[in-house]
Amino acid sequence: MDPLPQSQKTVLEILGMEGAMTHKDIVSRSHYSPRTVRYALKKLKEKKLLIEKMNMQDMRQIIYQYRMVPLQKTGMADC
């Protein structure tokens, strides 16, 4: 996997430390522009590092959550 750009790393760190949140919340905590955060979220979603959920209190908002990726098995027997 390619290394992540700084904006994507920051978004993942925020979601990992503070839990699920909306785009607006991520923008306020990261101090990046809304466009930068939107692009980072798009790319992280393409890499399957995020989960998108609907906000049940406000269905217009999407809540983003960091997906903990399990380690892939290499197929080699443990010695």
PDB file of C-alpha atoms in Angstrom:
ATOM      1  CA  MET A   1       0.000   0.000   0.000  1.00  0.00           C
ATOM      2  CA  ASP A   2       1.218   3.490  -0.823  1.00  0.00           C
ATOM      3  CA  PRO A   3       1.983   5.825   2.077  1.00  0.00           C
ATOM      4  CA  LEU A   4      -0.867   8.191   2.902  1.00  0.00           C
ATOM      5  CA  PRO A   5      -0.652  11.951   2.310  1.00  0.00           C
ATOM      6  CA  GLN A   6      -0.574  14.127   5.421  1.00  0.00           C
ATOM      7  CA  SER A   7      -4.222  15.175   5.125  1.00  0.00           C
ATOM      8  CA  GLN A   8      -5.389  11.547   5.062  1.00  0.00           C
ATOM      9  CA  LYS A   9      -3.134  10.644   7.995  1.00  0.00           C
ATOM     10  CA  THR A  10      -4.525  13.547  10.004  1.00  0.00           C
ATOM     11  CA  VAL A  11      -8.134  12.548   9.287  1.00  0.00           C
ATOM     12  CA  LEU A  12      -7.425   8.949  10.338  1.00  0.00           C
ATOM     13  CA  GLU A  13      -5.673  10.099  13.518  1.00  0.00           C
ATOM     14  CA  ILE A  14      -8.614  12.318  14.451  1.00  0.00           C
ATOM     15  CA  LEU A  15     -11.158   9.560  13.813  1.00  0.00           C
ATOM     16  CA  GLY A  16      -9.005   6.999  15.607  1.00  0.00           C
ATOM     17  CA  MET A  17      -8.565   9.145  18.712  1.00  0.00           C
ATOM     18  CA  GLU A  18     -11.944  10.887  18.928  1.00  0.00           C
ATOM     19  CA  GLY A  19     -14.295   8.360  17.330  1.00  0.00           C
ATOM     20  CA  ALA A  20     -16.924   8.769  14.640  1.00  0.00           C
ATOM     21  CA  MET A  21     -17.810  12.289  13.508  1.00  0.00           C
ATOM     22  CA  THR A  22     -19.225  14.364  10.683  1.00  0.00           C
ATOM     23  CA  HIS A  23     -17.325  16.151   7.911  1.00  0.00           C
ATOM     24  CA  LYS A  24     -17.897  19.465   9.693  1.00  0.00           C
ATOM     25  CA  ASP A  25     -16.430  18.126  12.945  1.00  0.00           C
ATOM     26  CA  ILE A  26     -13.354  16.793  11.144  1.00  0.00           C
ATOM     27  CA  VAL A  27     -12.823  20.173   9.426  1.00  0.00           C
ATOM     28  CA  SER A  28     -12.978  22.026  12.753  1.00  0.00           C
ATOM     29  CA  ARG A  29     -10.514  19.657  14.455  1.00  0.00           C
ATOM     30  CA  SER A  30      -8.067  19.317  11.557  1.00  0.00           C
ATOM     31  CA  HIS A  31      -7.967  23.007  10.535  1.00  0.00           C
ATOM     32  CA  TYR A  32      -7.938  21.868   6.889  1.00  0.00           C
ATOM     33  CA  SER A  33     -10.289  23.373   4.322  1.00  0.00           C
ATOM     34  CA  PRO A  34     -13.604  21.563   3.781  1.00  0.00           C
ATOM     35  CA  ARG A  35     -12.494  20.632   0.276  1.00  0.00           C
ATOM     36  CA  THR A  36      -9.250  19.041   1.537  1.00  0.00           C
ATOM     37  CA  VAL A  37     -11.126  17.015   4.156  1.00  0.00           C
ATOM     38  CA  ARG A  38     -13.755  15.933   1.610  1.00  0.00           C
ATOM     39  CA  TYR A  39     -11.022  14.711  -0.765  1.00  0.00           C
ATOM     40  CA  ALA A  40      -9.177  12.907   2.058  1.00  0.00           C
ATOM     41  CA  LEU A  41     -12.425  11.191   3.110  1.00  0.00           C
ATOM     42  CA  LYS A  42     -13.094  10.155  -0.485  1.00  0.00           C
ATOM     43  CA  LYS A  43      -9.640   8.616  -0.868  1.00  0.00           C
ATOM     44  CA  LEU A  44      -9.771   6.875   2.532  1.00  0.00           C
ATOM     45  CA  LYS A  45     -13.165   5.432   1.635  1.00  0.00           C
ATOM     46  CA  GLU A  46     -11.754   4.128  -1.675  1.00  0.00           C
ATOM     47  CA  LYS A  47      -8.978   2.426   0.325  1.00  0.00           C
ATOM     48  CA  LYS A  48     -11.650   0.910   2.597  1.00  0.00           C
ATOM     49  CA  LEU A  49     -10.214   2.580   5.698  1.00  0.00           C
ATOM     50  CA  LEU A  50     -13.475   4.333   6.616  1.00  0.00           C
ATOM     51  CA  ILE A  51     -17.042   3.367   7.358  1.00  0.00           C
ATOM     52  CA  GLU A  52     -19.813   5.765   6.325  1.00  0.00           C
ATOM     53  CA  LYS A  53     -23.002   5.817   8.390  1.00  0.00           C
ATOM     54  CA  MET A  54     -26.097   7.977   8.316  1.00  0.00           C
ATOM     55  CA  ASN A  55     -26.640  10.250  11.304  1.00  0.00           C
ATOM     56  CA  MET A  56     -29.911   8.997  12.798  1.00  0.00           C
ATOM     57  CA  GLN A  57     -30.642  12.414  14.383  1.00  0.00           C
ATOM     58  CA  ASP A  58     -30.074  14.281  11.103  1.00  0.00           C
ATOM     59  CA  MET A  59     -30.340  12.103   8.010  1.00  0.00           C
ATOM     60  CA  ARG A  60     -28.713  14.834   5.906  1.00  0.00           C
ATOM     61  CA  GLN A  61     -25.378  14.227   7.619  1.00  0.00           C
ATOM     62  CA  ILE A  62     -22.963  11.362   7.148  1.00  0.00           C
ATOM     63  CA  ILE A  63     -20.869  10.123  10.048  1.00  0.00           C
ATOM     64  CA  TYR A  64     -17.394   8.820   9.254  1.00  0.00           C
ATOM     65  CA  GLN A  65     -15.722   6.166  11.353  1.00  0.00           C
ATOM     66  CA  TYR A  66     -12.222   4.688  11.171  1.00  0.00           C
ATOM     67  CA  ARG A  67     -12.355   1.030  10.159  1.00  0.00           C
ATOM     68  CA  MET A  68      -9.880  -1.087  12.050  1.00  0.00           C
ATOM     69  CA  VAL A  69      -8.309  -3.251   9.364  1.00  0.00           C
ATOM     70  CA  PRO A  70      -7.442  -6.763  10.561  1.00  0.00           C
ATOM     71  CA  LEU A  71      -4.019  -8.071   9.687  1.00  0.00           C
ATOM     72  CA  GLN A  72      -4.076 -10.245   6.603  1.00  0.00           C
ATOM     73  CA  LYS A  73      -2.908 -13.783   6.925  1.00  0.00           C
ATOM     74  CA  THR A  74       0.175 -14.521   4.867  1.00  0.00           C
ATOM     75  CA  GLY A  75      -0.651 -18.181   4.430  1.00  0.00           C
ATOM     76  CA  MET A  76       2.572 -19.257   6.120  1.00  0.00           C
ATOM     77  CA  ALA A  77       2.451 -21.677   9.022  1.00  0.00           C
ATOM     78  CA  ASP A  78       3.573 -20.353  12.401  1.00  0.00           C
ATOM     79  CA  CYS A  79       6.848 -21.838  13.522  1.00  0.00           C
TER      80      CYS A  79
END
